[in-house]
mmCIF file of C-alpha atoms in Angstrom:
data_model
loop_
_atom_site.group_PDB
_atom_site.id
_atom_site.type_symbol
_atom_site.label_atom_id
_atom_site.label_comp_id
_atom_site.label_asym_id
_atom_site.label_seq_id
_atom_site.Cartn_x
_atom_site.Cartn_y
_atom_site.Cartn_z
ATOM 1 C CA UNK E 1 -0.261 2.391 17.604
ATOM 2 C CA UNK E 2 -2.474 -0.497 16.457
ATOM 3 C CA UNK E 3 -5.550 1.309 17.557
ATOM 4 C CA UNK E 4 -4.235 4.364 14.675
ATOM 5 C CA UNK E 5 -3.653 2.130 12.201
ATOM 6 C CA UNK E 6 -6.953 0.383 12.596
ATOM 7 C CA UNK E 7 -8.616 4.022 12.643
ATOM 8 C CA UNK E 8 -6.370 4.385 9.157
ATOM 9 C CA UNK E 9 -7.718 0.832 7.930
ATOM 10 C CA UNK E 10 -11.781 1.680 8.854
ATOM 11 C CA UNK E 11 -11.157 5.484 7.393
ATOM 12 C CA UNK E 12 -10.373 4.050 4.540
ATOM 13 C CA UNK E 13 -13.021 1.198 3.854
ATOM 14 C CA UNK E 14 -9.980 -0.922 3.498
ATOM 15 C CA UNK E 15 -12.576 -4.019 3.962
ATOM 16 C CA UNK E 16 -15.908 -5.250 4.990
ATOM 17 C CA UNK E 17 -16.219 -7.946 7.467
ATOM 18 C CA UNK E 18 -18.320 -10.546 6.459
ATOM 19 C CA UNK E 19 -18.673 -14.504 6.293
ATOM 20 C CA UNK E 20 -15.850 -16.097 3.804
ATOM 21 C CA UNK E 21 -17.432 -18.051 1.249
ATOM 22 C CA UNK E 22 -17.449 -22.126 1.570
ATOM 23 C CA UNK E 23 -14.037 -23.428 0.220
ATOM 24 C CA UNK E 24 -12.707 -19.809 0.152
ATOM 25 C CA UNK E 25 -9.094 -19.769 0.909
ATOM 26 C CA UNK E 26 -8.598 -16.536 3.941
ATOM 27 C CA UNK E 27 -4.924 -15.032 3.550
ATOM 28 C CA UNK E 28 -3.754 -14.413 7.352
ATOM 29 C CA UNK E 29 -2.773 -10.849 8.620
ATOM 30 C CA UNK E 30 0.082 -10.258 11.158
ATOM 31 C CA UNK E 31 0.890 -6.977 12.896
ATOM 32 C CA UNK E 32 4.141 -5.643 12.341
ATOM 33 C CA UNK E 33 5.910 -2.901 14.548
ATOM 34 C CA UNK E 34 8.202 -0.237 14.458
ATOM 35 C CA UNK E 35 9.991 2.373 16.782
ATOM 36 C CA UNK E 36 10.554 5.857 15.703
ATOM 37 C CA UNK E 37 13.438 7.879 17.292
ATOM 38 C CA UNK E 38 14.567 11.092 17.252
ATOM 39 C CA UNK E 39 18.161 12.125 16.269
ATOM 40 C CA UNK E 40 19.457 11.202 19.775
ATOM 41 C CA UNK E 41 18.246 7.969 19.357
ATOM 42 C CA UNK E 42 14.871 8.301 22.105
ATOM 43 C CA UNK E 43 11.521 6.651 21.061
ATOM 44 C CA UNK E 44 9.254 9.311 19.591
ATOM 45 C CA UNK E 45 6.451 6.902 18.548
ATOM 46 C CA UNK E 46 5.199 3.592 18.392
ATOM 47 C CA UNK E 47 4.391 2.745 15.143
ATOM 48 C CA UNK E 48 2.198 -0.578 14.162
ATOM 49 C CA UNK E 49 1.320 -1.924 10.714
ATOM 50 C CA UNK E 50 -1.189 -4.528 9.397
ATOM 51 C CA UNK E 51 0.152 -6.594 7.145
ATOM 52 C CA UNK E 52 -1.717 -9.565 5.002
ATOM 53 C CA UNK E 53 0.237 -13.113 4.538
ATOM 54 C CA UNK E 54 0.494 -12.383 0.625
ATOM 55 C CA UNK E 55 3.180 -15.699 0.927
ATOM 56 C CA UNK E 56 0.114 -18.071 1.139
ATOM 57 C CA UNK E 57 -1.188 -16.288 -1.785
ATOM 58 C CA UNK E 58 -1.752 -17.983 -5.235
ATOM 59 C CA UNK E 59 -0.695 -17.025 -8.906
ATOM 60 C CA UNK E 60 -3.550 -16.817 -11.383
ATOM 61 C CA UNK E 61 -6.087 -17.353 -8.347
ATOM 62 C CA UNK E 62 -5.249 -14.671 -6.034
ATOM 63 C CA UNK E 63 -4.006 -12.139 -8.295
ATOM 64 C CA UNK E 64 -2.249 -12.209 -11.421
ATOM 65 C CA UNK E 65 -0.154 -8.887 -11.722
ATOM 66 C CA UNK E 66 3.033 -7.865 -9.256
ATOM 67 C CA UNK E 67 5.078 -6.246 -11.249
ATOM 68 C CA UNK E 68 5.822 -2.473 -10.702
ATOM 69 C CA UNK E 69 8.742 -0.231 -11.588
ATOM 70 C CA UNK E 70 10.653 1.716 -9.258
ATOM 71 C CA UNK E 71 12.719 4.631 -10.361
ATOM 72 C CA UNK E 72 16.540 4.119 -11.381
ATOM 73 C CA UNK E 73 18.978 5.510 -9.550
ATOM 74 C CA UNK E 74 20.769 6.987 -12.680
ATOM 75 C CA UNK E 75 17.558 8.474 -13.543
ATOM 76 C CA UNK E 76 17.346 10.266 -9.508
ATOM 77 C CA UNK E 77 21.204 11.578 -10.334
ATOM 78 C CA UNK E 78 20.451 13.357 -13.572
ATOM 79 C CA UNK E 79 17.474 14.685 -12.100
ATOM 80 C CA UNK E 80 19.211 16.165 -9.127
ATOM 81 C CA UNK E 81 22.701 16.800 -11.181
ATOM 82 C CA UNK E 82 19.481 18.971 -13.712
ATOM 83 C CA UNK E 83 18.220 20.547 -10.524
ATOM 84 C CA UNK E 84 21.342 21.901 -9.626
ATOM 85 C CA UNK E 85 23.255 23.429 -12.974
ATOM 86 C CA UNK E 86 19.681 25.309 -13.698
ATOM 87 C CA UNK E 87 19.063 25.982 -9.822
ATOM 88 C CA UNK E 88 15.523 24.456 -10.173
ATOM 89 C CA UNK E 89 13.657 24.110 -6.949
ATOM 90 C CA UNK E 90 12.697 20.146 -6.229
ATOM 91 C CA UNK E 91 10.306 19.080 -4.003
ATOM 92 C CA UNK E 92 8.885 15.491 -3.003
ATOM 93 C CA UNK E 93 5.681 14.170 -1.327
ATOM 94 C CA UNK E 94 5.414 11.222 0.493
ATOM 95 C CA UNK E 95 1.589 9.154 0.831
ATOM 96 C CA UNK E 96 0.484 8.451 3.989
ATOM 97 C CA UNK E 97 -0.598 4.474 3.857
ATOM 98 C CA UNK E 98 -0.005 4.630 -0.076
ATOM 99 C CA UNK E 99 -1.237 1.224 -0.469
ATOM 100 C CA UNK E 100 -4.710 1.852 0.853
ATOM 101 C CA UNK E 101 -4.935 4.392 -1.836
ATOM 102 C CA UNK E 102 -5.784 1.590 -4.365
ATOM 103 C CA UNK E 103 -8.544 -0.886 -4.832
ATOM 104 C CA UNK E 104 -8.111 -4.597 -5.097
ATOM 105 C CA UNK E 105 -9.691 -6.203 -8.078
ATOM 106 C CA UNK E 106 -9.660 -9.828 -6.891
ATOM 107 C CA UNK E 107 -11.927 -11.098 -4.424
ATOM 108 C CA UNK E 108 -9.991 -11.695 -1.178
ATOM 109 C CA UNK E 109 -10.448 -12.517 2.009
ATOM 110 C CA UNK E 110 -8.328 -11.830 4.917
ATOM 111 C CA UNK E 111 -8.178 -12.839 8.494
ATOM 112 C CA UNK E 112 -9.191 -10.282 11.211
ATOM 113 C CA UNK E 113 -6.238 -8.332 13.038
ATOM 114 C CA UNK E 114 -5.315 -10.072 16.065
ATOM 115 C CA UNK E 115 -6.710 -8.185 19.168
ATOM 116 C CA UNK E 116 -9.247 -6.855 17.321
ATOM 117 C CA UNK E 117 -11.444 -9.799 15.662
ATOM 118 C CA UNK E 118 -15.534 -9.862 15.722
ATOM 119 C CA UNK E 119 -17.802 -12.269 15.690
ATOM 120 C CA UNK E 120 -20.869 -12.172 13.530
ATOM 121 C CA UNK E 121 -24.347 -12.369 15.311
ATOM 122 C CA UNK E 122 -24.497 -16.096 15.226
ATOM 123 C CA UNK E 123 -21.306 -16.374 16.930
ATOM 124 C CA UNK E 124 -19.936 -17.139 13.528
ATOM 125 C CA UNK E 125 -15.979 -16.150 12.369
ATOM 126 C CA UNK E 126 -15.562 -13.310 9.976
ATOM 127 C CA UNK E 127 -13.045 -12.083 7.798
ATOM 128 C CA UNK E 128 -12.062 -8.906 6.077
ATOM 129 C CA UNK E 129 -13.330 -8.973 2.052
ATOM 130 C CA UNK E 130 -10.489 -6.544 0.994
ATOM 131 C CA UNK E 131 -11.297 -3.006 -0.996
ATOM 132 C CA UNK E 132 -8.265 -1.591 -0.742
ATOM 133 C CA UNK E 133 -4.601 -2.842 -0.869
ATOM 134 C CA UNK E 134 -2.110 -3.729 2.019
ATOM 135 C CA UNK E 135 1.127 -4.161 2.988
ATOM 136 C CA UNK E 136 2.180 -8.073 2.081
ATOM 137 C CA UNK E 137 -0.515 -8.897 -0.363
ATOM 138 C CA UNK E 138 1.397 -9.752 -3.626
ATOM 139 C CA UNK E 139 -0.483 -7.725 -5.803
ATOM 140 C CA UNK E 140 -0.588 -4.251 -3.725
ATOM 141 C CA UNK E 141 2.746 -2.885 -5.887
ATOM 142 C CA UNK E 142 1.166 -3.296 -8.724
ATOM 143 C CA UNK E 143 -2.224 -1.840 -7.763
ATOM 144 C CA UNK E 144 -0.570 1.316 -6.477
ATOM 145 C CA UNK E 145 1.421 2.189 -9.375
ATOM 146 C CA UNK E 146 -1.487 1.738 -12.112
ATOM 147 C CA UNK E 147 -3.693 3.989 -9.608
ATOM 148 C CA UNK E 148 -0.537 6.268 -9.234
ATOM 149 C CA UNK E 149 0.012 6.236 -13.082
ATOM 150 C CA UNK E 150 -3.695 7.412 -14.033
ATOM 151 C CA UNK E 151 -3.915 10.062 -11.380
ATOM 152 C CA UNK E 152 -0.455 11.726 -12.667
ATOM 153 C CA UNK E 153 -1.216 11.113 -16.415
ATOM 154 C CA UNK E 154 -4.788 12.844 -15.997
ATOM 155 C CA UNK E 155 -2.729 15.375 -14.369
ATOM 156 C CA UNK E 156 -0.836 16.359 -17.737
ATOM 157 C CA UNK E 157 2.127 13.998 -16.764
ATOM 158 C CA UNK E 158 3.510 12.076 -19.083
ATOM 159 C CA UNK E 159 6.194 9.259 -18.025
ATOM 160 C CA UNK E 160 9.655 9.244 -19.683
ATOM 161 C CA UNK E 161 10.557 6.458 -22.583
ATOM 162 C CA UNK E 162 14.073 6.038 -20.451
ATOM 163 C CA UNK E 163 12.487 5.073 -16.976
ATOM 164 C CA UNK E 164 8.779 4.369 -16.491
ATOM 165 C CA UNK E 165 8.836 6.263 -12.960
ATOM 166 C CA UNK E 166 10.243 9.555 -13.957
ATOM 167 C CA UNK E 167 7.168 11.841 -15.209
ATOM 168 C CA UNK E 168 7.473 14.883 -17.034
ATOM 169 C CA UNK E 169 5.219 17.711 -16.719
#
């Protein structure tokens, strides 16, 4: 499972490994895990997930936006209550690692997964100089829904007046 999600992280340039500069603070990076069963309750996959230490993270020095909306639940109701009194067909999508989708515009370093670190040619530590957002870094909400945002708006979307998350096509 960690091996997959590492595959997911190099796929997608998530960082490049390099030396941290002098005095620059290096967020950690954990590995978080998950089972997947089955209806009857039997393991159907490991599941493993890198996550950065975002809590060691600074405001105004490590990033400087977190806010992002999330749908209201009034909003879902109307939409499915709409869905149903005009028989409309719905459909949804879910983003496999949706976070990695979107860049990160500060300059951060992270600490290599554990079980997986390199050393530079020197014998010399590296850490990951993030691209891409992740799981636990502070700012990753944020960077996802303004990438989200532009890809459905240059789509012909529009978002709604009432709630920021509902777009109308």
């Amino acid at each position: 499972a960690m091996e997959e999600e590492l595959a997911a992280l190099v796929k997608n340039d998530t960082w490049t490994l390099c030396e941290a500069p002098a005095g620059t603070k290096v967020v950690g990076s954990k590995w978080a895990y998950k089972l997947k069963r089955d209806a009857t309750g039997r393991v159907v996959r490991y599941k493993a997930r890198l996550v950065a230490q975002g809590f060691t993270q600074v405001e105004g020095l490590d990033f400087l936006h977190t806010y992002a909306p999330v749908a209201q639940l009034p909003s879902v109701r109307v939409i499915l209550a709409l869905a149903a009194m005009y028989e409309w067909e719905l459909d949804n999508m879910d983003v496999d690692n949706a976070y990695l989708q979107s860049p990160v515009e500060e300059e951060l370093y992270m600490r290599q997964p554990k079980g997986f670190a390199q050393r530079g040619p020197n014998g010399e530590e590296l850490a990951c100089r993030l691209h891409r957002s992740l799981y636990g870094l502070r700012q990753s909400a944020n960077n996802w829904h303004r990438m989200i945002n532009t890809w459905l708006r240059d789509f012909g979307f529009m978002a709604s007046e009432a709630d920021p998350c509902v777009y109308i096509y």
